[in-house]
Tab-separated table of C-alpha atoms and ligand atoms in Angstrom:
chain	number	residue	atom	x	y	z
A	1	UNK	CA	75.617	84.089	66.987
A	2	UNK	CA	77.652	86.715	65.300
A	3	UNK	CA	76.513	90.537	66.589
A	4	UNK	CA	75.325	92.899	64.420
A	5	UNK	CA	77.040	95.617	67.471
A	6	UNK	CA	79.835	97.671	65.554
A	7	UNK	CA	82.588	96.346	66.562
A	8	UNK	CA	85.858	98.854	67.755
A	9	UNK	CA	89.561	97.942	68.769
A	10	UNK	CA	90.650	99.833	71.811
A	11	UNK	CA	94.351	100.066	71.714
A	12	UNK	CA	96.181	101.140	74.869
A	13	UNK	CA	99.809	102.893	74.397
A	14	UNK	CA	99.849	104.275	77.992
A	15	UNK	CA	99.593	107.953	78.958
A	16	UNK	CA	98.225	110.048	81.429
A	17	UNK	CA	94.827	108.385	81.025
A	18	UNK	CA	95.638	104.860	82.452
A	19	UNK	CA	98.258	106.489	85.205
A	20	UNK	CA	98.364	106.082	88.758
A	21	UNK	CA	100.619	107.802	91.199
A	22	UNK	CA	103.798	105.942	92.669
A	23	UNK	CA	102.843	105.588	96.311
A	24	UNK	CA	106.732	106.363	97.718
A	25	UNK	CA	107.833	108.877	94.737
A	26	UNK	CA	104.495	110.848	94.401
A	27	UNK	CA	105.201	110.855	90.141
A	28	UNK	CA	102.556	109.495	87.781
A	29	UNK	CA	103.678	106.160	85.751
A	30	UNK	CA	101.865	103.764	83.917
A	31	UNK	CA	99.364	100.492	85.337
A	32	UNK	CA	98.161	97.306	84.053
A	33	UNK	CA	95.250	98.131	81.336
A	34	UNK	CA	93.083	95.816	82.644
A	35	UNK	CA	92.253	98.082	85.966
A	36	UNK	CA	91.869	101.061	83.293
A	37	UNK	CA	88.801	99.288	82.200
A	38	UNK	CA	87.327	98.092	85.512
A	39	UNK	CA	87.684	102.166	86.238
A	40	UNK	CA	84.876	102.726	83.231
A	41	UNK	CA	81.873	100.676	83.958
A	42	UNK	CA	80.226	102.729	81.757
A	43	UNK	CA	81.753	101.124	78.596
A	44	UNK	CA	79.284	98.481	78.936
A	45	UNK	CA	76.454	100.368	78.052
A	46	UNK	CA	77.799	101.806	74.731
A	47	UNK	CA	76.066	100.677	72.010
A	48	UNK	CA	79.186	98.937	70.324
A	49	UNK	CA	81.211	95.726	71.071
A	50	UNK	CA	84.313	96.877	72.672
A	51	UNK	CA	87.825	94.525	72.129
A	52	UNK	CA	90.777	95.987	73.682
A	53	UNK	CA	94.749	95.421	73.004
A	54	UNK	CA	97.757	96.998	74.901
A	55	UNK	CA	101.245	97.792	74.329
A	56	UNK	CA	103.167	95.045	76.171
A	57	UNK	CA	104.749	97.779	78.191
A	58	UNK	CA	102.403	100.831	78.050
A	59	UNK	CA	104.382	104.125	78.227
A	60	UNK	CA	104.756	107.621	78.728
A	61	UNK	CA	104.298	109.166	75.357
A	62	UNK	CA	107.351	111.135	75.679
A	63	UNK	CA	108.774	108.008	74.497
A	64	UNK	CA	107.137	107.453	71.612
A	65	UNK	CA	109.502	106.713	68.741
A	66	UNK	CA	109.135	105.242	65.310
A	67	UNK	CA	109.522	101.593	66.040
A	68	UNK	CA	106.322	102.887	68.644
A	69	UNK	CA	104.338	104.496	65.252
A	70	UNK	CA	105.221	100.787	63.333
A	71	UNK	CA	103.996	98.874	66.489
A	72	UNK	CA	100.288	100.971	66.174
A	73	UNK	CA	100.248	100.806	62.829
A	74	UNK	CA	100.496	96.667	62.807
A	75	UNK	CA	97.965	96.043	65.665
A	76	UNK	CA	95.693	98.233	62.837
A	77	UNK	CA	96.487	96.411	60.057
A	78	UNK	CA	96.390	93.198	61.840
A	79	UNK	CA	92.663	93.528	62.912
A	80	UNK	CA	91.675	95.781	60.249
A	81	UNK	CA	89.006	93.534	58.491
A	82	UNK	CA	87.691	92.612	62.162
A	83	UNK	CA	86.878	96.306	63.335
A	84	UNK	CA	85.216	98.863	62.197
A	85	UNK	CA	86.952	101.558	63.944
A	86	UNK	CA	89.820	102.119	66.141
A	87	UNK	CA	90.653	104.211	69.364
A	88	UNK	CA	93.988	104.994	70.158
A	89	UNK	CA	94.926	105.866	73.718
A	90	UNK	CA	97.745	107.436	74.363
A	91	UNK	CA	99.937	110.472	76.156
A	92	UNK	CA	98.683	113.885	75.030
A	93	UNK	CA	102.604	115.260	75.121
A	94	UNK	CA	103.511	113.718	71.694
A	95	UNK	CA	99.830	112.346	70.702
A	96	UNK	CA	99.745	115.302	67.513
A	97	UNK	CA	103.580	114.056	66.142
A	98	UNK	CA	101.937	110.258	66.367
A	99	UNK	CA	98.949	110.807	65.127
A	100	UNK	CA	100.385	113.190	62.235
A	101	UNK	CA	103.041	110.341	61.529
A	102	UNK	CA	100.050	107.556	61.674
A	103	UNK	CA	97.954	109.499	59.157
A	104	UNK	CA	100.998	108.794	56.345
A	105	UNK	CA	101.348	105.541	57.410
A	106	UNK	CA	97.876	104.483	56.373
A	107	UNK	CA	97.842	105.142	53.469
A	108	UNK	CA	93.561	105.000	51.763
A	109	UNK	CA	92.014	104.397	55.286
A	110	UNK	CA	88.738	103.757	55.142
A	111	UNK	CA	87.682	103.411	59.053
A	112	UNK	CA	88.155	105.843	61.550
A	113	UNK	CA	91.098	106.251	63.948
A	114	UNK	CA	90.664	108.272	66.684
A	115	UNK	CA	93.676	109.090	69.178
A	116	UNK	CA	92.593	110.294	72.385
A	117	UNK	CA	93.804	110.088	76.199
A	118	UNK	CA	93.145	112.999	79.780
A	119	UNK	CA	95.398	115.253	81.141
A	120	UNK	CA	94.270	114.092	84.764
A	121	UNK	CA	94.606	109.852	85.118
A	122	UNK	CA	91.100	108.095	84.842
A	123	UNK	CA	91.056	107.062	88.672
A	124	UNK	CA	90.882	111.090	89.317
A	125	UNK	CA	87.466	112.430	90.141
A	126	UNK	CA	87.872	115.443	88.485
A	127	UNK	CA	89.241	113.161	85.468
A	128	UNK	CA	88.544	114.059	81.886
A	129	UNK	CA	89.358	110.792	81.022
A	130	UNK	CA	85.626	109.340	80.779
A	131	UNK	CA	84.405	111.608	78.165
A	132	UNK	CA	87.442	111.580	76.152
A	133	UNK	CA	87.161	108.023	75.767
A	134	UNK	CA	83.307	107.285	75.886
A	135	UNK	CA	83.010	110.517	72.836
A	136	UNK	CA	85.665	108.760	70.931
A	137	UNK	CA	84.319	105.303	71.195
A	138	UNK	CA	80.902	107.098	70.079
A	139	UNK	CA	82.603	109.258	67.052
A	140	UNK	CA	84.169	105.848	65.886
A	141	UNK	CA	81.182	104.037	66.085
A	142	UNK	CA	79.410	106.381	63.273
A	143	UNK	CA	78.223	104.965	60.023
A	144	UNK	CA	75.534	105.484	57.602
A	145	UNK	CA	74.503	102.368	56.035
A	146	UNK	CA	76.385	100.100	57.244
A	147	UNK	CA	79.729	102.684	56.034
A	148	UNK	CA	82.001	104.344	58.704
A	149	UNK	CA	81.329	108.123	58.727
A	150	UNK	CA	84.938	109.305	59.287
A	151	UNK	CA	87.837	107.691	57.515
A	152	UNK	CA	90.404	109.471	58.770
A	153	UNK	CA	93.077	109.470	61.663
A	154	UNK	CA	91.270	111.948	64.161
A	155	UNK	CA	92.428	113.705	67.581
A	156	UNK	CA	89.495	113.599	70.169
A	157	UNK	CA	89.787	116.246	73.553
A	158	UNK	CA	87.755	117.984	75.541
A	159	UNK	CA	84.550	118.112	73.739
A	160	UNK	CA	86.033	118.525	70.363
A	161	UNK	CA	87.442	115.954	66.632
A	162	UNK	CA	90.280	117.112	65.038
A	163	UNK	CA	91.787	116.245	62.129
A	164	UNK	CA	94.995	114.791	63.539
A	165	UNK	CA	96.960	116.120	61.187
A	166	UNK	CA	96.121	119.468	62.016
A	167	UNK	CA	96.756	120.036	65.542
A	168	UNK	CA	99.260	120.931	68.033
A	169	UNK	CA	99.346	120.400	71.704
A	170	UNK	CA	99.036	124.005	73.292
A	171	UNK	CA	98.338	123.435	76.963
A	172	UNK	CA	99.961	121.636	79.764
A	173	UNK	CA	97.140	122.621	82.014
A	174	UNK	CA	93.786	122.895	80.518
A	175	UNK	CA	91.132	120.042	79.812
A	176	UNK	CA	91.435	122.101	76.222
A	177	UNK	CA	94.925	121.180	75.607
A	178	UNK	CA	94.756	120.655	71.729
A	179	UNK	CA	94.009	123.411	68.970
A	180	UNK	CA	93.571	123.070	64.597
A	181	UNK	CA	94.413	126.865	63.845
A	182	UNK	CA	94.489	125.876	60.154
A	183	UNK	CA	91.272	123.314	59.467
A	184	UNK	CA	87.756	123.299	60.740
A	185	UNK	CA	87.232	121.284	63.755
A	186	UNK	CA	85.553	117.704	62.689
A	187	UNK	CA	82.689	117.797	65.071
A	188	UNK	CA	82.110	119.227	68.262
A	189	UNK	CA	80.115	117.305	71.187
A	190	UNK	CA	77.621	119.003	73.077
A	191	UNK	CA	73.986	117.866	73.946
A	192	UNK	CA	74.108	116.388	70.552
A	193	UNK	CA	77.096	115.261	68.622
A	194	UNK	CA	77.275	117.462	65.561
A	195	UNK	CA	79.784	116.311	62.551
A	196	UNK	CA	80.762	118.604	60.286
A	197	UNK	CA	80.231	116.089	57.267
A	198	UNK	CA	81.579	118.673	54.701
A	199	UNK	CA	85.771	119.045	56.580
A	200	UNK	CA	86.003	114.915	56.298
A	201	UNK	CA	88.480	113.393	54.515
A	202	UNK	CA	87.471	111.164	51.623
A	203	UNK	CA	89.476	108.739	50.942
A	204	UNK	CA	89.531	106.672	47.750
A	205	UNK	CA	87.463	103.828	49.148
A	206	UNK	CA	88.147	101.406	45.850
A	207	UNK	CA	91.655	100.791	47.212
A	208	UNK	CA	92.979	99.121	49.863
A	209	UNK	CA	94.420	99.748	53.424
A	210	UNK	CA	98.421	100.330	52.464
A	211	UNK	CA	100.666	100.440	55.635
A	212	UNK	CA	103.678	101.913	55.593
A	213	UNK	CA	106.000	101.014	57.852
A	214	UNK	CA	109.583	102.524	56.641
A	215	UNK	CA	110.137	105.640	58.135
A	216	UNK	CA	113.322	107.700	57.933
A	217	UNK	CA	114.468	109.835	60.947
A	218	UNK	CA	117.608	111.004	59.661
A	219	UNK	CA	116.330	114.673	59.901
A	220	UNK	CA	116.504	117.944	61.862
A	221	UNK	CA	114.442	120.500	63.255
A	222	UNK	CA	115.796	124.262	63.442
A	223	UNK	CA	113.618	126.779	65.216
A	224	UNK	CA	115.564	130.013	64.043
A	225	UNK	CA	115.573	132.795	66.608
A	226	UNK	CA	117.424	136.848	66.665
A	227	UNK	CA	120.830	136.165	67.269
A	228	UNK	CA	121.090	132.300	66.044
A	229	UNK	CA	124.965	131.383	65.029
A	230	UNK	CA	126.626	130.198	62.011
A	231	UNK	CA	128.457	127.880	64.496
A	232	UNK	CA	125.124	125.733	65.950
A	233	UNK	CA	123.378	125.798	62.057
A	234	UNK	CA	126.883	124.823	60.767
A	235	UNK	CA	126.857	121.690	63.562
A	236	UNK	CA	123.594	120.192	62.165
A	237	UNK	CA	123.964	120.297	58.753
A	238	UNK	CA	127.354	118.183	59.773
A	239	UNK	CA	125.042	115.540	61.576
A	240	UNK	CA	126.081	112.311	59.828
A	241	UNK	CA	123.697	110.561	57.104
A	242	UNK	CA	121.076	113.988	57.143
A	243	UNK	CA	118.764	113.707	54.724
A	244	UNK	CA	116.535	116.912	54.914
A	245	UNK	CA	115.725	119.489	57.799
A	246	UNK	CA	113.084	121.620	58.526
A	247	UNK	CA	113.360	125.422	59.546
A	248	UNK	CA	110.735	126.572	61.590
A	249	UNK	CA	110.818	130.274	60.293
A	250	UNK	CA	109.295	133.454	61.257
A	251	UNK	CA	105.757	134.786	60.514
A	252	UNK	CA	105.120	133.975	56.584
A	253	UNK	CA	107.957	131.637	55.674
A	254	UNK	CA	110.802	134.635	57.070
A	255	UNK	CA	114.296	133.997	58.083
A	256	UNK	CA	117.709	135.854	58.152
A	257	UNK	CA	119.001	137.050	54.820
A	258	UNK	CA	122.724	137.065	56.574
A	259	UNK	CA	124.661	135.416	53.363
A	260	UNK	CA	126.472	132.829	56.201
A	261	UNK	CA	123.031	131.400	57.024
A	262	UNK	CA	121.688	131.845	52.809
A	263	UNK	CA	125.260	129.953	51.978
A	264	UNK	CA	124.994	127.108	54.507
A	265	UNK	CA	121.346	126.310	52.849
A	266	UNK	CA	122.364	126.863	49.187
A	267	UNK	CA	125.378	124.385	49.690
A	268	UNK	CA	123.680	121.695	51.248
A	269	UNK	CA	120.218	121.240	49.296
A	270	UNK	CA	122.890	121.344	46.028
A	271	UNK	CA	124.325	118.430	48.102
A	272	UNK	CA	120.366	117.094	47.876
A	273	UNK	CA	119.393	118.100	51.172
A	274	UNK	CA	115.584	118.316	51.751
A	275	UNK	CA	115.250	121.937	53.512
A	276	UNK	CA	111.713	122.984	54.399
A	277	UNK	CA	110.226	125.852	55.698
A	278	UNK	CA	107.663	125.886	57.914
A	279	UNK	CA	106.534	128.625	60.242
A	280	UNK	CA	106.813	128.956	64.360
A	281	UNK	CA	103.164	130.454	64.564
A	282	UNK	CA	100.143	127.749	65.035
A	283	UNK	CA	97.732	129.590	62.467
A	284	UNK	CA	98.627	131.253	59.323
A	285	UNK	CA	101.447	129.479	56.347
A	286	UNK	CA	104.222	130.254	54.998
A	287	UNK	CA	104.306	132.187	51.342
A	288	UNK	CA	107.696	132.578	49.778
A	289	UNK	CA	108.558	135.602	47.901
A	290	UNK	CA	105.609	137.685	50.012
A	291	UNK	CA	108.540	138.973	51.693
A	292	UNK	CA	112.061	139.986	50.738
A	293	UNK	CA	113.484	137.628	53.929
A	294	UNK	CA	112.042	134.890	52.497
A	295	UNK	CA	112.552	135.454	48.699
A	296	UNK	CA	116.100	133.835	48.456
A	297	UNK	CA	114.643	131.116	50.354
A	298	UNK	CA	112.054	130.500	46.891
A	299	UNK	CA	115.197	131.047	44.617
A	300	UNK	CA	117.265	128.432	45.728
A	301	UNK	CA	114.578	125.577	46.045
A	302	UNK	CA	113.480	125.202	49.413
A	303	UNK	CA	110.402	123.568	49.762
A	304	UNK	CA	107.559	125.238	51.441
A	305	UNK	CA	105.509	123.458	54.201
A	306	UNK	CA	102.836	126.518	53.597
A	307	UNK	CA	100.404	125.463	56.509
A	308	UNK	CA	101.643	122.590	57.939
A	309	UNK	CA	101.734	121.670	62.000
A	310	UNK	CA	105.796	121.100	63.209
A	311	UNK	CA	104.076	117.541	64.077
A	312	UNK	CA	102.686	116.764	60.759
A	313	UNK	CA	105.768	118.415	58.577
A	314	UNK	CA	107.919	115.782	60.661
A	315	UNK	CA	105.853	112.850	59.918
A	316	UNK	CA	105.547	113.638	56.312
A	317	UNK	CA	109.264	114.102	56.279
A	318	UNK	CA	109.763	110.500	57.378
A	319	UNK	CA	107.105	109.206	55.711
A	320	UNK	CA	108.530	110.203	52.058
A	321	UNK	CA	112.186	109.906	52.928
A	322	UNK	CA	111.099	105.917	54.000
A	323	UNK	CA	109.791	106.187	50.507
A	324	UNK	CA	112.550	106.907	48.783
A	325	UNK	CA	111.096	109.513	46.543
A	326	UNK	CA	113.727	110.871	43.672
A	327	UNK	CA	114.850	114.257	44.197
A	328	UNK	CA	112.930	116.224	41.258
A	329	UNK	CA	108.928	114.325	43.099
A	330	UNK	CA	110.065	114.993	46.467
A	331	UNK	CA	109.328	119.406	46.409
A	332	UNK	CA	106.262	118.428	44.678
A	333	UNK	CA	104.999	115.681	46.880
A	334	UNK	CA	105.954	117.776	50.062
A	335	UNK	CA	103.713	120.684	48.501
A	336	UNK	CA	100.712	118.295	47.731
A	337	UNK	CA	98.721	117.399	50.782
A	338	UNK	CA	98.513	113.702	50.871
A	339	UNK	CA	95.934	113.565	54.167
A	340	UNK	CA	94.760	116.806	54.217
A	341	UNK	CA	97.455	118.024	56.053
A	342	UNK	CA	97.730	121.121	54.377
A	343	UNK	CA	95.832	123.530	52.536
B	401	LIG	N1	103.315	112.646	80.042
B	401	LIG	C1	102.033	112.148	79.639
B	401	LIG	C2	102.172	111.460	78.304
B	401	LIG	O1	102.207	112.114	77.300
B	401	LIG	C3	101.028	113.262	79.580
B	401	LIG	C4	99.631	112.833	79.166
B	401	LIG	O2	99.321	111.714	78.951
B	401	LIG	O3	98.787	113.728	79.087
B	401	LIG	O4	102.259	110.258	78.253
């Protein structure tokens, strides 16, 4: 007989969470999912049938790479009309920048996806493991009438849903190692589970699941700092096939007004190279022309990220240059939040 249970797709990409120390080395490296689940016992009593897939090879998330993002992506769209939700675990290092990237990829969700994995491995007693993973398989398993409460792609930590596209990883050390400076936290669990119904995304629920699986990567990333050269900002624009970079800027949107550094920027997005700005500080966004060091930035066309996360400006970046938007669309689709990754 067919259960009536809500059914969710565990995915396992490796990670902290299903780690167990090398006996002779002493470092942490992934182990066979299977023993991940016989460490959770409690899984059984969830109210929710539970069907779990793994990465063939599960891995640190420090190597996470696009091919990585298309091989999550699939294993959703394959059992997408099967599930009603999905829980991604995987390494907190680079869990925002693939959960960011996944939130363009599916494109009208309308189940939840919620990425969550520990800082300590689930074998730990002091693990944090447990509740990350029990909350999320709880927060997925939410629907009203038979409809899944959250249709987004969600972050789950200590005690706290994020939009994914939101949030940054802040701490190496605490059980609180993810923050969303610029959006409302989703719901926060406590004795009770409260969602904060009114921050969801809603999706357009009359189309269907589109998955996206070109992504571009010929970009950069320049974090300016007091005293950067002509010399190393020269050296990337010269990176072969470049399509667009970002500048992570000062404060609102700042940067040098030396005319070297205004020059190499003018030259290159008249060669139609993307250039975004984004800021270095987690909360606040960047506004163009509220400033004189960021005026000539306005003038010559460079697109403003305005309150995007580093992790979520990248993934967008991919995500439209796989799209191959014309030149004259791409500022404005940049500027138009697409997952409600910026304000
Ligand atoms: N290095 C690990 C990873 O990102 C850290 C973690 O899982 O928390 O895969």
């Amino acid at each position: 007989m067919k259960s009536s249970k809500v059914k969710i797709l565990l995915i396992y990409t490796g990670g902290t969470i299903g780690m167990v120390k090398d006996f002779k080395t002493g470092a942490l490296k992934s182990f066979d999912f299977k023993t991940l689940l016989d460490q959770i016992p409690e899984l059984k009593l969830l109210d929710c049938d539970i069907d779990t897939v793994s990465f063939e090879e599960p891995i640190d998330s420090s190597n996470m790479n696009i091919d990585s993002w298309v091989q999550i992506a699939e294993l959703i769209e394959d059992q997408y009309d099967d599930f009603d939700g999905f829980v991604v675990l995987h390494g907190s290092d680079t869990m925002s920048y693939s959960a960011s990237a996944l939130s363009f990829m599916l494109e009208n969700l309308g189940k939840p996806v919620v990425f969550t994995g520990s800082q300590l491995p689930i074998g730990d007693l002091r693990t944090d493991a447990k509740e990350n993973l029990i909350t999320s398989i709880q927060v997925a398993s939410l629907q009203t009438k038979g409809k899944p409460d959250i249709q987004e792609v969600c972050l789950y930590f200590e005690y706290k849903l994020y939009r994914a596209n939101r949030t940054t990883k802040l701490n190496a050390e605490d059980f609180q190692a993810f923050s969303s400076f610029n959006y409302h936290d989703l719901a926060e669990s406590g004795v009770h589970l409260k969602v904060n119904y009114e921050y969801l995304f809603k999706p357009n629920t009359r189309k269907k699941l589109k998955v996206h699986k070109k992504l571009d990567n010929n970009i950069a990333l320049i974090k300016v700092y007091p005293g950067i050269t002509e010399a190393v900002i020269q050296s990337i624009f010269q990176t072969p096939n470049l399509k667009a970079v970002i500048i992570e800027s000062y404060g609102a949107g700042n940067c040098t007004t030396e005319s070297w550094f205004l020059n190499i920027l003018t030259e290159n997005i008249s060669k139609g190279i993307h250039i975004i700005n984004i800021t270095q500080c987690v909360g606040g966004s960047v506004m163009m022309g509220h400033y004189e060091t960021s005026s000539a930035l306005k003038n010559i066309g460079v697109i403003s990220g305005k309150d995007i996360t580093t992790e979520a400006a990248l993934g967008k970046l991919m995500f439209l240059l796989g799209q191959e938007i014309p030149g004259n669309r791409f500022k404005t689709m940049y500027e138009t939040p697409l997952r409600g990754e910026l304000s």
